[in-house]
Amino acid sequence: MFVATASAQTAVPTPPVGVDPWAVYESAWFDTVGVTDGLPHSTTTAIVQDTRGLIWIGTFGGLVRYDGYRMQVFGQEPDSYAGAVLPDSYVRALMPLPDGGLLIGTNAGGLVRFDPVSMRFHVYPIGPGGTSNGKIFAISRARQAGSFWIATESGVDRLDLATGKITRESMQDGDAKDMVARTFVVSEDKTGNLWVGTDNGLFVRKPGGRFTRVRSTDPAVDEILHDQVWALLQGSHERLWVGTGQSGAIFIDASGQGHLVPGFSGKNGLARRRTVRAFHETAQGVLWAATDGAGVVTYDSVTGQLRMLSHDAAMPSSLPGDITRDIFQDSSGNIWVATELGAAHYDPNGRKVFSVLPSPLESHTLSNANVHAVFVDPRGRVWLGLGMGRVDVLDLAKGTMRHLQLGGEQAERDVQAFVVAPDGSIWAGAQGISRIDPNTFEMRSSMIPSLDGRLILSMQRDGDDLLIGGYDGLFRYETRTGKLTQMRHDDADPKSLVGDQVRHIVRMPDAWWFATISGISIAYDGEKGFVNLRHDPANPSSLPHDYTGSMAFDSRGRLWLGTFGGIAYIDDFKPRGPFRFGVIGARDGLTNTKINALLVDHDDRVWASMANGVAMVDAASHRVADLGIRDGLRIPSYIHRAAAEAPGGELMFGGLGGLTVIRPYWEAPVAGPARLAITHVSINDRPVPLDQVPGDGDAVTLGGDGRNLRVDFALLDFRAPLETHYAYRMDEADNAWNAVPRGIPPSAIYTNLPSGTYTLRLRATVRGLDARTVETSVRVVVTPRWYESPWTLLLGVALGVAVFFGLVSLRTLYLRRRAELLQAQVDARTRDLKTANERLDHLAGTDELTGSLNRRRFLEQAERVRQGAANDGIPFSVVLIDIDDFKAVNDTYGHLAGDTVIRETMRVISSMCRADDLAGRFGGEEFILCLPGALAEHALDITERARHALGAMVIVHGDYRIRITVSAGVAMWRAPESLHSLLGRADEALYQAKNEGRNRSRIARV
């Protein structure tokens, strides 16, 4: 018997002083892959990564291979990817194999192996010579290479992968009498102990022994060890983590002692009696535990902190569902969670920047989405001015957040300014000014009655006075006497305030600087009036723009100033000038020159919030880096001057959607570089086996009649797909790089390639502080057909020359025997007749308005394609495209304009077609395509390119500028379907696109 002693009191260390004070506020941002992305079922069960770097996701409805953009679905249906059919679509467990294949445990179909060479599934037998049961709960690696442990409904099996032999390992003579057969999980540690979690507890088999129950001398631990055991993990510090059905989790250390984790162990822990289904431990010692109904519980073994990650209906970035079944960390560091509403993934490395988000359901989330002001009081507390009169106070030292609601006229207004009054109270400016007691948080409205109803933009303290900026000038309020003095702009007085909208107030050496939307006013101590700085188009060293805001100095005394013309700076600042500004703008790499707020960190890096993001500028080199999702930036829009430095050096920017916090000195854990990989290859629309998909420097060969090539590729870090820009080029065929449009899955497509050897180059460019470009390349070898060999070509040339001279000789003899006049007449009449026939035939099959095929001719040619497909088995697809709200075009611009729209639409659609494709006008504003050799996915790609091109085009008719959108239905032919039936399905898909809101494409149901 294996006895686990216990010491519950000493299991969790006391949190050290250096605990991250932001941890309780930081929102873990999950991106979700769901049914709208191609999952066959929303409930995901298992996630792994294969040797090529692609993610495999098991679901209730099949298995998916995912490259970040595309999903290849394997299920029980005959049309599963490449014809590979699973015996059971409910996938419970996955195990990647070194050859790129997988072991798959199903709910009722037993154990399955996917072969990347044959692209088929091998099903192991169930019963004698096979697995103990068809229900497979878990698969784990054995210490012996090539062997795997299988947990089934009827016990533990062992698989030898090379021979395919399966042996039964549990429920044998000598095993514990009370050990039941139903086994949920199995794990072998490095010393050879085999741990098994069953329906009635934890059992272990030492090398050479039999299974015995694991017990503990502590009744609390022993009770948990008798619960169902669903998850096991050999973690750091030689801990064995045990996840149970209703009692949370415990761990057993190397000496065999069982330890409770306060807050996580027992039926009253964070798991809330929910089954702990899976564990994962990060390199930083953070344990992630998936629960069946309580989301994810994380436990930091260094600090002892527990945290719940659960679904928040008010926060789309939260975990999509609380029923979680698996956790996996990929080679780029992303942590994947299998939930009942898709596979969610979180990037723990993208935490240099993080968000504090709004939600009414959590205590440490914001009470309003829009952060208009950020202020740090003398105690180090962070005050956030929000919309609708709300104020949130973050006490980083205590890890608390308090939500306040201003009253009176301020209750519905944005809180845009804070200041510490002479008595130590906090004054908040919105529509008027309120006072907040910093100890009791008691609030009092209408502190300055004459300012009630006025919008307050900025405040600063000047001794016992307060300087207050708004939309109608600058106010000085004397707190001792209650006197209020207003200063405004006067066109007749050059020393008056430069503008009435005072957005920022900064104390500078011997002066106050007031930033307005009309320039900067400087009030020197002891002097009357203002010195004003404005933009002068004739002076390149003047302010780059009159709309000004934040100001800050770096360690070398350089002044940095945010304007709507870029980031202005003065290298050699003197309090009384001259003020000669340099500027960092669009030419230097800023994606937006409307600077709302800026801060300078301790390493002289300037961080600026813009209308569309945040940028970092190196003060010395002026190098600009735009932050992106890979850095953790998730809030894209900033329109306020809300910014402040936290006591720990973090930089805070208020945005439309929450608070962005930047850790300038945080370094992400080291992770391997992301691979730019080819994920799928098809030749003549036929997929290449996965083991033949080339890697960097490999070759792909197109033989025989293979002339059409499609190469799908992706950067396999599964982060920020819309911020990754892709391009490709065939060195010997393309003059420049072909950019992949944003939002389109990256693919390189070539048709009718001549024989020869090519170099296909693929490129991915990512943004952020670690912006970089990744490239890979493969050789493409197109072998010549038999008649394209050099000797055949030489013989053909020789025969051609001989035939030519022979014909010339015969023609000469012929012409001598015929009268020149008679021959000319015959030739003329023949030409006339031929021209007339061709003209008649053309008119009979051509749409008069567009010059394309009319309905009758199109259907004739499409029927030939269908008959050829029926004989050869080559697929084809049909696309129906309809102009959205075309009647409105005719009603608004006239029928002649409508004719122009139809002609231009037909021109764009035809330009997207290949040489063998058919395109025609089906009638009215409806068009039709027949795409030989195209699967539905390929047809959808062509349709989407046409739809995006039409949506971006401006059609000119006279003085009119007309924009249109189109909807489309795609249907792929299924033998022995008639053309009429195929068109009907495409029409149904078109109407589905119309009913879902137009301007979209839909694939018809089979």
Tab-separated table of C-alpha atoms in Angstrom, residues 455-751:
chain	number	residue	atom	x	y	z
A	455	LEU	CA	-17.259	71.030	-18.393
A	456	ILE	CA	-13.920	70.678	-16.625
A	457	LEU	CA	-10.991	69.428	-18.731
A	458	SER	CA	-7.899	69.921	-16.520
A	459	MET	CA	-6.883	70.949	-13.003
A	460	GLN	CA	-3.638	71.657	-11.174
A	461	ARG	CA	-2.767	73.039	-7.766
A	462	ASP	CA	-0.720	76.224	-7.411
A	463	GLY	CA	-0.042	76.648	-3.701
A	464	ASP	CA	-3.411	77.336	-2.087
A	465	ASP	CA	-4.978	78.083	-5.455
A	466	LEU	CA	-6.417	75.766	-8.058
A	467	LEU	CA	-5.911	76.252	-11.787
A	468	ILE	CA	-8.900	74.928	-13.715
A	469	GLY	CA	-9.152	74.527	-17.485
A	470	GLY	CA	-12.359	74.076	-19.435
A	471	TYR	CA	-14.073	74.886	-22.706
A	472	ASP	CA	-14.453	78.558	-21.799
A	473	GLY	CA	-10.994	79.479	-20.651
A	474	LEU	CA	-8.769	79.232	-17.597
A	475	PHE	CA	-9.925	79.792	-14.016
A	476	ARG	CA	-7.911	80.520	-10.874
A	477	TYR	CA	-9.735	79.579	-7.698
A	478	GLU	CA	-8.419	80.853	-4.370
A	479	THR	CA	-9.385	78.181	-1.842
A	480	ARG	CA	-8.911	80.510	1.156
A	481	THR	CA	-11.152	83.324	-0.062
A	482	GLY	CA	-13.369	81.517	-2.576
A	483	LYS	CA	-12.469	84.064	-5.245
A	484	LEU	CA	-12.717	82.792	-8.845
A	485	THR	CA	-10.907	84.584	-11.683
A	486	GLN	CA	-11.522	83.746	-15.342
A	487	MET	CA	-8.999	84.259	-18.162
A	488	ARG	CA	-10.071	83.979	-21.806
A	489	HIS	CA	-8.760	84.587	-25.282
A	490	ASP	CA	-9.063	88.134	-26.629
A	491	ASP	CA	-8.323	88.695	-30.293
A	492	ALA	CA	-7.327	92.272	-29.546
A	493	ASP	CA	-4.840	91.303	-26.824
A	494	PRO	CA	-1.772	89.291	-28.003
A	495	LYS	CA	-0.896	88.529	-24.365
A	496	SER	CA	-4.271	86.948	-23.616
A	497	LEU	CA	-4.860	83.210	-23.405
A	498	VAL	CA	-4.091	81.635	-26.782
A	499	GLY	CA	-7.345	79.662	-26.828
A	500	ASP	CA	-10.353	79.028	-24.599
A	501	GLN	CA	-10.253	75.231	-24.587
A	502	VAL	CA	-7.592	74.429	-21.966
A	503	ARG	CA	-6.948	70.703	-22.110
A	504	HIS	CA	-3.759	70.278	-20.058
A	505	ILE	CA	-1.916	72.226	-17.375
A	506	VAL	CA	1.749	71.542	-16.565
A	507	ARG	CA	4.151	73.105	-14.092
A	508	MET	CA	7.387	73.966	-15.907
A	509	PRO	CA	10.553	75.698	-14.653
A	510	ASP	CA	9.458	79.175	-13.400
A	511	ALA	CA	6.189	79.022	-15.303
A	512	TRP	CA	2.854	77.344	-15.929
A	513	TRP	CA	2.204	75.971	-19.413
A	514	PHE	CA	-1.373	75.693	-20.644
A	515	ALA	CA	-2.013	73.374	-23.596
A	516	THR	CA	-5.051	74.302	-25.676
A	517	ILE	CA	-6.427	73.369	-29.087
A	518	SER	CA	-5.177	76.763	-30.334
A	519	GLY	CA	-1.581	76.533	-29.160
A	520	ILE	CA	0.311	76.889	-25.844
A	521	SER	CA	0.125	79.745	-23.381
A	522	ILE	CA	3.011	80.296	-20.926
A	523	ALA	CA	2.447	82.220	-17.688
A	524	TYR	CA	5.791	83.149	-16.139
A	525	ASP	CA	5.899	83.542	-12.370
A	526	GLY	CA	5.337	87.147	-11.283
A	527	GLU	CA	4.504	88.389	-14.786
A	528	LYS	CA	1.169	89.443	-16.202
A	529	GLY	CA	-0.254	88.009	-19.390
A	530	PHE	CA	0.829	85.035	-21.464
A	531	VAL	CA	3.565	84.218	-23.947
A	532	ASN	CA	1.876	82.250	-26.693
A	533	LEU	CA	3.263	79.526	-28.973
A	534	ARG	CA	1.431	78.671	-32.198
A	535	HIS	CA	1.971	76.728	-35.373
A	536	ASP	CA	3.504	78.889	-38.094
A	537	PRO	CA	3.424	77.305	-41.572
A	538	ALA	CA	6.340	79.518	-42.590
A	539	ASN	CA	8.493	78.391	-39.653
A	540	PRO	CA	9.365	74.656	-39.652
A	541	SER	CA	10.651	74.864	-36.056
A	542	SER	CA	7.369	76.218	-34.664
A	543	LEU	CA	4.737	74.038	-33.033
A	544	PRO	CA	3.816	71.308	-35.544
A	545	HIS	CA	0.118	71.769	-34.699
A	546	ASP	CA	-1.944	74.060	-32.473
A	547	TYR	CA	-3.897	71.184	-30.919
A	548	THR	CA	-1.608	70.344	-27.974
A	549	GLY	CA	-1.748	68.127	-24.917
A	550	SER	CA	0.671	66.141	-22.759
A	551	MET	CA	4.163	67.399	-21.877
A	552	ALA	CA	7.060	65.621	-20.192
A	553	PHE	CA	10.832	65.858	-19.731
A	554	ASP	CA	13.278	62.978	-20.120
A	555	SER	CA	16.409	62.441	-18.021
A	556	ARG	CA	18.504	64.654	-20.342
A	557	GLY	CA	16.166	67.620	-20.033
A	558	ARG	CA	14.546	67.230	-23.437
A	559	LEU	CA	10.934	68.382	-23.606
A	560	TRP	CA	8.400	66.116	-25.286
A	561	LEU	CA	4.997	67.419	-26.294
A	562	GLY	CA	1.975	65.670	-27.761
A	563	THR	CA	0.178	67.474	-30.592
A	564	PHE	CA	-2.221	66.626	-33.387
A	565	GLY	CA	0.684	67.039	-35.776
A	566	GLY	CA	2.914	64.439	-34.171
A	567	ILE	CA	5.281	64.329	-31.197
A	568	ALA	CA	7.087	67.640	-30.806
A	569	TYR	CA	10.355	67.912	-28.897
A	570	ILE	CA	12.982	70.452	-27.832
A	571	ASP	CA	16.454	68.986	-27.389
A	572	ASP	CA	17.904	72.032	-25.599
A	573	PHE	CA	15.060	73.371	-23.501
A	574	LYS	CA	15.407	76.839	-21.977
A	575	PRO	CA	12.570	78.181	-19.824
A	576	ARG	CA	12.361	81.434	-21.801
A	577	GLY	CA	13.192	80.050	-25.185
A	578	PRO	CA	13.866	80.221	-27.975
A	579	PHE	CA	11.411	77.321	-28.491
A	580	ARG	CA	12.536	75.492	-31.598
A	581	PHE	CA	10.609	72.266	-32.017
A	582	GLY	CA	11.530	69.146	-33.860
A	583	VAL	CA	8.775	66.722	-34.749
A	584	ILE	CA	8.337	62.965	-35.054
A	585	GLY	CA	5.525	62.249	-37.455
A	586	ALA	CA	4.258	59.996	-40.193
A	587	ARG	CA	7.559	60.080	-42.077
A	588	ASP	CA	9.271	58.660	-39.001
A	589	GLY	CA	6.846	55.766	-38.711
A	590	LEU	CA	3.938	57.062	-36.624
A	591	THR	CA	0.771	55.466	-37.963
A	592	ASN	CA	-1.256	58.361	-36.576
A	593	THR	CA	-0.069	61.872	-35.745
A	594	LYS	CA	-2.967	62.727	-33.432
A	595	ILE	CA	-1.187	62.326	-30.102
A	596	ASN	CA	-3.545	62.287	-27.136
A	597	ALA	CA	-1.224	61.546	-24.218
A	598	LEU	CA	2.442	60.755	-23.725
A	599	LEU	CA	4.668	59.529	-20.931
A	600	VAL	CA	8.443	59.123	-20.663
A	601	ASP	CA	9.821	56.078	-18.874
A	602	HIS	CA	13.047	55.843	-16.896
A	603	ASP	CA	14.997	54.711	-19.968
A	604	ASP	CA	14.017	57.800	-21.971
A	605	ARG	CA	11.501	56.007	-24.135
A	606	VAL	CA	8.489	58.079	-25.078
A	607	TRP	CA	5.164	56.238	-25.012
A	608	ALA	CA	2.285	57.927	-26.800
A	609	SER	CA	-1.396	57.073	-27.099
A	610	MET	CA	-2.903	57.884	-30.477
A	611	ALA	CA	-6.339	57.726	-32.007
A	612	ASN	CA	-5.647	54.183	-33.205
A	613	GLY	CA	-3.189	52.705	-30.734
A	614	VAL	CA	0.005	53.259	-28.757
A	615	ALA	CA	3.518	53.898	-30.066
A	616	MET	CA	6.946	53.860	-28.425
A	617	VAL	CA	9.679	56.257	-29.515
A	618	ASP	CA	13.319	55.935	-28.524
A	619	ALA	CA	14.307	59.447	-27.427
A	620	ALA	CA	17.858	59.147	-28.734
A	621	SER	CA	17.329	57.471	-32.109
A	622	HIS	CA	13.698	58.522	-32.733
A	623	ARG	CA	12.979	54.952	-33.757
A	624	VAL	CA	9.219	54.327	-33.693
A	625	ALA	CA	7.561	51.047	-32.769
A	626	ASP	CA	3.800	50.572	-32.911
A	627	LEU	CA	2.454	48.319	-30.196
A	628	GLY	CA	0.265	45.441	-31.240
A	629	ILE	CA	-1.675	42.487	-29.963
A	630	ARG	CA	1.511	40.440	-29.616
A	631	ASP	CA	2.668	42.975	-27.003
A	632	GLY	CA	-0.704	42.680	-25.254
A	633	LEU	CA	-2.312	45.866	-26.586
A	634	ARG	CA	-6.014	45.137	-26.896
A	635	ILE	CA	-7.642	48.562	-26.533
A	636	PRO	CA	-7.286	50.199	-29.960
A	637	SER	CA	-8.725	53.693	-29.496
A	638	TYR	CA	-7.565	56.660	-27.379
A	639	ILE	CA	-9.041	60.137	-27.618
A	640	HIS	CA	-8.269	61.651	-24.214
A	641	ARG	CA	-5.222	62.971	-22.410
A	642	ALA	CA	-5.654	60.303	-19.755
A	643	ALA	CA	-2.211	59.054	-18.729
A	644	ALA	CA	-0.104	58.674	-15.582
A	645	GLU	CA	2.815	56.700	-14.193
A	646	ALA	CA	1.956	54.188	-11.467
A	647	PRO	CA	4.064	53.977	-8.290
A	648	GLY	CA	5.802	50.866	-9.640
A	649	GLY	CA	6.846	52.564	-12.883
A	650	GLU	CA	4.003	51.149	-14.978
A	651	LEU	CA	2.532	53.525	-17.538
A	652	MET	CA	-1.242	53.907	-17.629
A	653	PHE	CA	-3.271	55.139	-20.597
A	654	GLY	CA	-7.029	55.604	-20.557
A	655	GLY	CA	-8.829	54.404	-23.656
A	656	LEU	CA	-12.249	53.800	-25.108
A	657	GLY	CA	-12.817	50.337	-23.709
A	658	GLY	CA	-10.719	50.307	-20.557
A	659	LEU	CA	-7.355	51.079	-19.038
A	660	THR	CA	-4.131	50.082	-20.784
A	661	VAL	CA	-1.165	49.407	-18.500
A	662	ILE	CA	2.366	49.152	-19.912
A	663	ARG	CA	5.229	47.524	-18.070
A	664	PRO	CA	8.212	49.182	-19.817
A	665	TYR	CA	10.743	46.893	-18.139
A	666	TRP	CA	8.887	43.586	-18.272
A	667	GLU	CA	10.562	40.887	-20.324
A	668	ALA	CA	8.582	38.008	-21.753
A	669	PRO	CA	9.756	34.445	-21.070
A	670	VAL	CA	12.046	33.164	-23.772
A	671	ALA	CA	10.103	31.290	-26.430
A	672	GLY	CA	11.203	29.754	-29.685
A	673	PRO	CA	10.727	31.830	-32.842
A	674	ALA	CA	7.444	31.288	-34.611
A	675	ARG	CA	7.638	29.196	-37.764
A	676	LEU	CA	6.325	30.405	-41.084
A	677	ALA	CA	5.155	27.045	-42.361
A	678	ILE	CA	3.397	25.595	-45.344
A	679	THR	CA	0.312	23.971	-43.893
A	680	HIS	CA	-1.414	22.551	-46.965
A	681	VAL	CA	-0.577	21.910	-50.613
A	682	SER	CA	-2.944	20.940	-53.397
A	683	ILE	CA	-2.050	20.145	-56.994
A	684	ASN	CA	-4.884	20.444	-59.464
A	685	ASP	CA	-7.179	20.862	-56.421
A	686	ARG	CA	-6.099	17.495	-54.988
A	687	PRO	CA	-4.518	17.671	-51.513
A	688	VAL	CA	-0.981	16.414	-51.067
A	689	PRO	CA	-0.520	13.908	-48.180
A	690	LEU	CA	0.545	15.682	-45.017
A	691	ASP	CA	3.894	13.894	-44.863
A	692	GLN	CA	4.709	15.357	-48.290
A	693	VAL	CA	3.926	18.953	-47.370
A	694	PRO	CA	7.335	20.649	-47.765
A	695	GLY	CA	9.230	22.512	-45.097
A	696	ASP	CA	11.715	25.353	-45.490
A	697	GLY	CA	14.122	24.550	-48.330
A	698	ASP	CA	12.244	21.427	-49.421
A	699	ALA	CA	10.728	20.851	-52.831
A	700	VAL	CA	7.302	20.087	-54.203
A	701	THR	CA	7.004	18.372	-57.568
A	702	LEU	CA	4.204	18.823	-60.095
A	703	GLY	CA	4.262	15.905	-62.494
A	704	GLY	CA	2.162	14.740	-65.383
A	705	ASP	CA	-0.749	17.076	-65.923
A	706	GLY	CA	-0.212	18.872	-62.603
A	707	ARG	CA	0.024	22.522	-63.555
A	708	ASN	CA	-2.171	24.215	-60.951
A	709	LEU	CA	-0.629	24.750	-57.512
A	710	ARG	CA	-2.082	26.050	-54.270
A	711	VAL	CA	0.126	26.526	-51.213
A	712	ASP	CA	-1.495	27.515	-47.907
A	713	PHE	CA	0.880	28.947	-45.344
A	714	ALA	CA	0.743	30.635	-41.946
A	715	LEU	CA	2.885	32.019	-39.149
A	716	LEU	CA	2.326	29.387	-36.485
A	717	ASP	CA	2.285	31.580	-33.409
A	718	PHE	CA	-1.550	31.765	-33.509
A	719	ARG	CA	-1.469	35.409	-32.461
A	720	ALA	CA	-2.957	38.519	-34.026
A	721	PRO	CA	-3.874	37.128	-37.460
A	722	LEU	CA	-5.227	40.503	-38.605
A	723	GLU	CA	-1.954	42.204	-37.624
A	724	THR	CA	0.167	39.741	-39.601
A	725	HIS	CA	0.818	40.798	-43.192
A	726	TYR	CA	1.585	38.049	-45.691
A	727	ALA	CA	3.092	38.105	-49.166
A	728	TYR	CA	4.507	35.611	-51.662
A	729	ARG	CA	6.379	35.557	-54.921
A	730	MET	CA	7.625	33.030	-57.448
A	731	ASP	CA	11.059	34.328	-58.320
A	732	GLU	CA	10.984	33.070	-61.889
A	733	ALA	CA	7.373	34.117	-62.555
A	734	ASP	CA	6.610	37.244	-60.510
A	735	ASN	CA	8.179	40.673	-60.834
A	736	ALA	CA	7.205	41.703	-57.290
A	737	TRP	CA	5.751	40.389	-54.068
A	738	ASN	CA	2.061	39.530	-54.122
A	739	ALA	CA	0.446	40.901	-50.968
A	740	VAL	CA	-2.304	38.804	-49.392
A	741	PRO	CA	-5.273	41.083	-48.596
A	742	ARG	CA	-5.929	41.589	-44.916
A	743	GLY	CA	-8.476	39.127	-43.576
A	744	ILE	CA	-7.894	36.579	-46.336
A	745	PRO	CA	-6.222	33.284	-45.301
A	746	PRO	CA	-2.704	33.383	-46.775
A	747	SER	CA	-2.375	31.238	-49.898
A	748	ALA	CA	-0.176	31.285	-52.991
A	749	ILE	CA	-2.109	30.158	-56.065
A	750	TYR	CA	-0.615	29.545	-59.510
A	751	THR	CA	-2.297	28.074	-62.566
